[in-house]
PDB file of C-alpha atoms in Angstrom:
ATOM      1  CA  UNK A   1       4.388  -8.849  15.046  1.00 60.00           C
ATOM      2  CA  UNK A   2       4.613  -5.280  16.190  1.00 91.00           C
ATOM      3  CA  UNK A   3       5.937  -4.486  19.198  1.00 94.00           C
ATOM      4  CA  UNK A   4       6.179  -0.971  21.245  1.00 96.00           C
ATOM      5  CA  UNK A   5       8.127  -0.392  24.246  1.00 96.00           C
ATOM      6  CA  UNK A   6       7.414   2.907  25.580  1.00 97.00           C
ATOM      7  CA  UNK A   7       8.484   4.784  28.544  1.00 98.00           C
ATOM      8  CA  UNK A   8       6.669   7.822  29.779  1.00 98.00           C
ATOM      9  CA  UNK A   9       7.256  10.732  31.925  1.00 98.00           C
ATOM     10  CA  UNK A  10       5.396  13.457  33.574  1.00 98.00           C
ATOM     11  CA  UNK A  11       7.151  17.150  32.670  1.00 98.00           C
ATOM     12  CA  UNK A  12       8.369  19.241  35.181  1.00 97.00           C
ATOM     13  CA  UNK A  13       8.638  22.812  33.119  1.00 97.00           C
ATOM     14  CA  UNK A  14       8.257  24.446  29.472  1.00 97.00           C
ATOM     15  CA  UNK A  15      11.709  24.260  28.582  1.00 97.00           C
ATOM     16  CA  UNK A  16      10.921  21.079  26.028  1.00 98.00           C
ATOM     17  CA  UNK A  17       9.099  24.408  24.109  1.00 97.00           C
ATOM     18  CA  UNK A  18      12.300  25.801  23.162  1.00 96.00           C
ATOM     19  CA  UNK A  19      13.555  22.313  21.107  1.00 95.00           C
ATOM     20  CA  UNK A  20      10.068  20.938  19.857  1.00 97.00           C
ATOM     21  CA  UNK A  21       8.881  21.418  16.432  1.00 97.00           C
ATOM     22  CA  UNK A  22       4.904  23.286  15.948  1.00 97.00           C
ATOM     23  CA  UNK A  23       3.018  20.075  16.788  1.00 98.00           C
ATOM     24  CA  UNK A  24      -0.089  18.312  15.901  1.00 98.00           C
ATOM     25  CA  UNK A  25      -3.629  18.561  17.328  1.00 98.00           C
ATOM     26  CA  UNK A  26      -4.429  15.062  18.300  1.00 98.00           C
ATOM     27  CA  UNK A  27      -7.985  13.412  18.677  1.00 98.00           C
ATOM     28  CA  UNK A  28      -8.600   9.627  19.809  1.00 97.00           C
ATOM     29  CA  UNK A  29     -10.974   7.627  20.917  1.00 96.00           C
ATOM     30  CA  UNK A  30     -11.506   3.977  22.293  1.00 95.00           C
ATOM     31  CA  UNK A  31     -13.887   1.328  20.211  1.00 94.00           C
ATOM     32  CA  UNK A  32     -12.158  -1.058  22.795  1.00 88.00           C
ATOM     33  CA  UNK A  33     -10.595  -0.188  26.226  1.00 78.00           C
ATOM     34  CA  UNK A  34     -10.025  -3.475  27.939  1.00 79.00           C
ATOM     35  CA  UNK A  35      -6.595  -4.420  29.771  1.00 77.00           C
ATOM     36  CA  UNK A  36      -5.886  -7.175  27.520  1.00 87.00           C
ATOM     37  CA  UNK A  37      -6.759  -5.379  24.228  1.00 92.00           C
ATOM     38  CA  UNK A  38      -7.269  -1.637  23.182  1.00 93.00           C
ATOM     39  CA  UNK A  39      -8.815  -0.293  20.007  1.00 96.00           C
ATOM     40  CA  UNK A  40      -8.145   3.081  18.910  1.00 96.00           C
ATOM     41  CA  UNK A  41      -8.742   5.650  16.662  1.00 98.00           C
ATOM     42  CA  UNK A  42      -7.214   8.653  16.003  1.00 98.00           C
ATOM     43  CA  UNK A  43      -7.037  11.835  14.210  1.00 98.00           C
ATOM     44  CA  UNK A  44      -3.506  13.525  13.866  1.00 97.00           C
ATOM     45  CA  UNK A  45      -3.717  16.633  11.777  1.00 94.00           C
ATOM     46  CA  UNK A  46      -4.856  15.242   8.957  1.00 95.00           C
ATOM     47  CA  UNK A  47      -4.174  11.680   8.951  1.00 97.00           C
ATOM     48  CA  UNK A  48      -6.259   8.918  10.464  1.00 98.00           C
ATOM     49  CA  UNK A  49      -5.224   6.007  11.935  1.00 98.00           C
ATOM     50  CA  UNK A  50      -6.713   2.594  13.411  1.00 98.00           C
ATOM     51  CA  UNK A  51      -4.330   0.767  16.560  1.00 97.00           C
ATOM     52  CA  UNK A  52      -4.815  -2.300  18.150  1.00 96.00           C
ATOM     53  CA  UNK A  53      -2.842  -2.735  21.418  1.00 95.00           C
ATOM     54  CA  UNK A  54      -2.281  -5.765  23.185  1.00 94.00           C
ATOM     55  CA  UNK A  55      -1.700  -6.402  27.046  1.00 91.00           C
ATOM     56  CA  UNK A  56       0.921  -4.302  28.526  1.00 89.00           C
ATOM     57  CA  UNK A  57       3.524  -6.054  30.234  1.00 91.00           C
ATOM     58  CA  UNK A  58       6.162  -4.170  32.320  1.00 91.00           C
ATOM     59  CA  UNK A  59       6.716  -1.201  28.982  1.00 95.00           C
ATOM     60  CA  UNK A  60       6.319  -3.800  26.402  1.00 95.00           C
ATOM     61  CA  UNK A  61       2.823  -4.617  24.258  1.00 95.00           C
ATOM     62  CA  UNK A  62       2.248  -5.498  20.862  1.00 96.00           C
ATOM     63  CA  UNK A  63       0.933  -2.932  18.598  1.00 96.00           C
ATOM     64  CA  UNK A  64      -0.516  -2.671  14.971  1.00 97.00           C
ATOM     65  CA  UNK A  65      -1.175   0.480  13.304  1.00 97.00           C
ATOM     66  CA  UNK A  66      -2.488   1.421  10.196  1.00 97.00           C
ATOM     67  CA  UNK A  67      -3.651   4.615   8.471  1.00 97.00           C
ATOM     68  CA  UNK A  68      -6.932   5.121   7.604  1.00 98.00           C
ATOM     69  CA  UNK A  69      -8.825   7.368   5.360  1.00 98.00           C
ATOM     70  CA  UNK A  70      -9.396  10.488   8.063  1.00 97.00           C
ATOM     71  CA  UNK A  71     -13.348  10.327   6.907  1.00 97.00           C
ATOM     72  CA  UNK A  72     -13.006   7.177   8.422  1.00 98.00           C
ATOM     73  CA  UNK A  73     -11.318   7.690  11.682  1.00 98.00           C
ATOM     74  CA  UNK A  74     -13.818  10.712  12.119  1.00 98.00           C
ATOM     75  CA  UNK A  75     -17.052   8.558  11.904  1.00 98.00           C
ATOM     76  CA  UNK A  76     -15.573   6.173  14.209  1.00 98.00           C
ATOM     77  CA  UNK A  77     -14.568   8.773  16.537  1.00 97.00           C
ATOM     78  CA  UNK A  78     -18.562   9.556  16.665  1.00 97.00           C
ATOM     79  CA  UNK A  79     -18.476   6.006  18.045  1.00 95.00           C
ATOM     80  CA  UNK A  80     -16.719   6.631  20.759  1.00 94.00           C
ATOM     81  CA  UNK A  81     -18.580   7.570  23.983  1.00 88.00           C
ATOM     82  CA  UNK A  82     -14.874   9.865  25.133  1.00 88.00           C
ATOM     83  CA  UNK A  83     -12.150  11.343  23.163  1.00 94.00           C
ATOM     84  CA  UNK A  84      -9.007  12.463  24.321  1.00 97.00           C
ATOM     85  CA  UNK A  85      -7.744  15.778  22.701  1.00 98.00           C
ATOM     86  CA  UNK A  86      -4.169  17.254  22.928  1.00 98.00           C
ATOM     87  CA  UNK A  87      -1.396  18.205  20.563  1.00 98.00           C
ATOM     88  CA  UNK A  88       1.590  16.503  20.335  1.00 98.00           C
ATOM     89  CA  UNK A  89       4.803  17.635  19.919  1.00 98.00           C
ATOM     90  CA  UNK A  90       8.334  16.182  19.048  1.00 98.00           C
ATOM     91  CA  UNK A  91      11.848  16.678  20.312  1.00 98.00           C
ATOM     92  CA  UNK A  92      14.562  14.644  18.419  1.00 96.00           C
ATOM     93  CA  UNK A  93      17.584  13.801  21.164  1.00 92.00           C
ATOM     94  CA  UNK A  94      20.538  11.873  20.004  1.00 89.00           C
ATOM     95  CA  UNK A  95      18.852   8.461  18.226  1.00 92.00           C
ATOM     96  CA  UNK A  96      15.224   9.127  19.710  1.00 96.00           C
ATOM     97  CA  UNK A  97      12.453  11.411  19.183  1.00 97.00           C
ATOM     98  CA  UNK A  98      10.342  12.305  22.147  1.00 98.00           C
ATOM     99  CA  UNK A  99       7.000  12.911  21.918  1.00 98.00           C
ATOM    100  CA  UNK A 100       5.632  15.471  24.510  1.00 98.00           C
ATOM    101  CA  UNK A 101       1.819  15.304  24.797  1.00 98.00           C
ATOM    102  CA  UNK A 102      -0.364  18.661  26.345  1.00 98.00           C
ATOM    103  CA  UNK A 103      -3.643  17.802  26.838  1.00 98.00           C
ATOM    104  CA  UNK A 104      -6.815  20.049  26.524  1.00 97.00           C
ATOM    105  CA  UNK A 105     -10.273  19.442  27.668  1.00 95.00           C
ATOM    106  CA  UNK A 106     -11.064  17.364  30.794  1.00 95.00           C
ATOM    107  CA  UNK A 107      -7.564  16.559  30.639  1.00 97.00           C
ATOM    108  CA  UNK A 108      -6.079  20.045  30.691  1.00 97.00           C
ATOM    109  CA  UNK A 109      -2.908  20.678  32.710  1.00 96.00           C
ATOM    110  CA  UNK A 110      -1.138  17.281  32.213  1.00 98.00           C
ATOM    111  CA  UNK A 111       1.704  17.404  30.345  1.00 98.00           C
ATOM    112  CA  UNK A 112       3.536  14.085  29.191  1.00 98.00           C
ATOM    113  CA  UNK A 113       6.604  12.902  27.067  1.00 98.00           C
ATOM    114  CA  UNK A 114       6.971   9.646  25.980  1.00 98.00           C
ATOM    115  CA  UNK A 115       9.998   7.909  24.080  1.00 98.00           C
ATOM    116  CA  UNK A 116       9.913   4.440  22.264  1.00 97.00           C
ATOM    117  CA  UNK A 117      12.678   2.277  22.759  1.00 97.00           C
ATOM    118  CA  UNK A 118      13.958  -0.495  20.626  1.00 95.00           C
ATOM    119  CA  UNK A 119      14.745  -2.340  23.853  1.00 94.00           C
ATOM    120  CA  UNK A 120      13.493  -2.155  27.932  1.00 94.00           C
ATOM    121  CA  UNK A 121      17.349  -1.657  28.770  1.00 94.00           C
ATOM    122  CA  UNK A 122      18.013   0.752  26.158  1.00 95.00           C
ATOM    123  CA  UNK A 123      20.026   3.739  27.155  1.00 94.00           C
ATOM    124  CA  UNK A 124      18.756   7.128  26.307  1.00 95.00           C
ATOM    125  CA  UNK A 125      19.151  10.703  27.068  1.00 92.00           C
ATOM    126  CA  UNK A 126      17.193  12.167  30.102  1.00 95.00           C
ATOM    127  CA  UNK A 127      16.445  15.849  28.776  1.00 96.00           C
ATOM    128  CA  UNK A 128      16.162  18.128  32.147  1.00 97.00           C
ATOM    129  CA  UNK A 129      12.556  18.982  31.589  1.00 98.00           C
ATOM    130  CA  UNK A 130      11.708  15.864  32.498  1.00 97.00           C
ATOM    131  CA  UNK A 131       9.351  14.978  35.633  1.00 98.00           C
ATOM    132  CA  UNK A 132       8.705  11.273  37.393  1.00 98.00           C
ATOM    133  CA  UNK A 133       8.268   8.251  35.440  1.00 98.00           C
ATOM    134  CA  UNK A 134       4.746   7.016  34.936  1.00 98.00           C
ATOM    135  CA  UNK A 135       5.347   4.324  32.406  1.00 97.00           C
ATOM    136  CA  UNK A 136       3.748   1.756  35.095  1.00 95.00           C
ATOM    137  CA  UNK A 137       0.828   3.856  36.809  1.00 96.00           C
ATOM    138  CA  UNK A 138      -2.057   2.890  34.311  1.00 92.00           C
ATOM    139  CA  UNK A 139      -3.593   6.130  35.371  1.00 95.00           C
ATOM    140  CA  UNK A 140      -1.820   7.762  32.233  1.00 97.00           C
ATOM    141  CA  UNK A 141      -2.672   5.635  29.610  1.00 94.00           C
ATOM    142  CA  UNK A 142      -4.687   7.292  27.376  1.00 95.00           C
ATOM    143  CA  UNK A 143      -7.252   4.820  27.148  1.00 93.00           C
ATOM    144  CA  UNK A 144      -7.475   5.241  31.144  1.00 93.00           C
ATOM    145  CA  UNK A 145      -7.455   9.450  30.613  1.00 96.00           C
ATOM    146  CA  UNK A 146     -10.690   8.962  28.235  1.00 94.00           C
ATOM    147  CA  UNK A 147     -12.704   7.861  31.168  1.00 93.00           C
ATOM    148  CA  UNK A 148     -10.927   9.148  34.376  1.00 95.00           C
ATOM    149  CA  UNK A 149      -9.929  12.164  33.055  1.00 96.00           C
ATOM    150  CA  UNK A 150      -6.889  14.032  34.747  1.00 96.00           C
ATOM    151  CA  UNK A 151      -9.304  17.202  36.005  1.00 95.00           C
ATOM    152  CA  UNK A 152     -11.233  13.874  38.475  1.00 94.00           C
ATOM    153  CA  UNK A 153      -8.617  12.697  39.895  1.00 94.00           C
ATOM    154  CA  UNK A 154      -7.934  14.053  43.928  1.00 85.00           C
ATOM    155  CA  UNK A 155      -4.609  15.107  44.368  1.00 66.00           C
TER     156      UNK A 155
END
């Protein structure tokens, strides 16, 4: 079985910019949103790909993905009643890779970097562009972000 364990972190400037590589425009959408089980496609440059997700429980879920023909994942995004759109962009650190994620669209402004973890108490390197941890607050999943966008939210 597949298993992610992901932390995730608002960021706090641009200085990620200087270390990340050109990035990929991003497109996904939700055929299933639910707590217990998520459905998504996506669109990354030019690759498609279908993920289940499982319940989240503390930074650990199960997760299967698979790539898809992209003629596929874009007639399933049409599916979709929401997409999220942003471009990702990577910064290797030691043994990880984080992936910093700029969104466009109703979700314009937020800026996040995640970083997978083989383990919850695995050590890793805190880069100084990086903001408060969100891996708990559901309110940046990006499941959550394709119906409560980030420009709704009162802050």
């Amino acid at each position: 079985m597949g298993i992610e364990i992901e932390r995730k972190f608002l960021v706090k400037d641009s200085s990620w910019q200087e270390e990340a590589d050109v990035g990929v425009l991003c497109r996904q959408g939700y055929l299933v949103g639910e707590r217990a089980l998520t459905v998504r496609v996506r669109v990354m440059g030019e690759v498609g790909f279908l993920t289940i997700k499982g319940e989240t429980d503390g930074i650990r879920r199960a997760e299967f993905e698979y790539a898809i023909p992209v003629a596929d994942a874009e007639a399933l995004l049409l599916q979709c009643s929401s997409v999220v759109k942003k471009r990702r962009y990577r910064v290797e650190r030691g043994a990880h890779v984080w992936e910093i994620d700029t969104f466009t669209g109703e979700n314009e402004g937020l800026v996040v970097a995640e970083i997978e973890l083989n383990d919850e108490a695995e050590a890793f390197d805190k880069p100084a562009w990086l903001g408060a941890e969100v891996s708990l607050d559901t309110r940046y999943s990006n499941a959550r972000l394709a119906v409560e966008p980030f420009s709704s939210w009162s802050r």
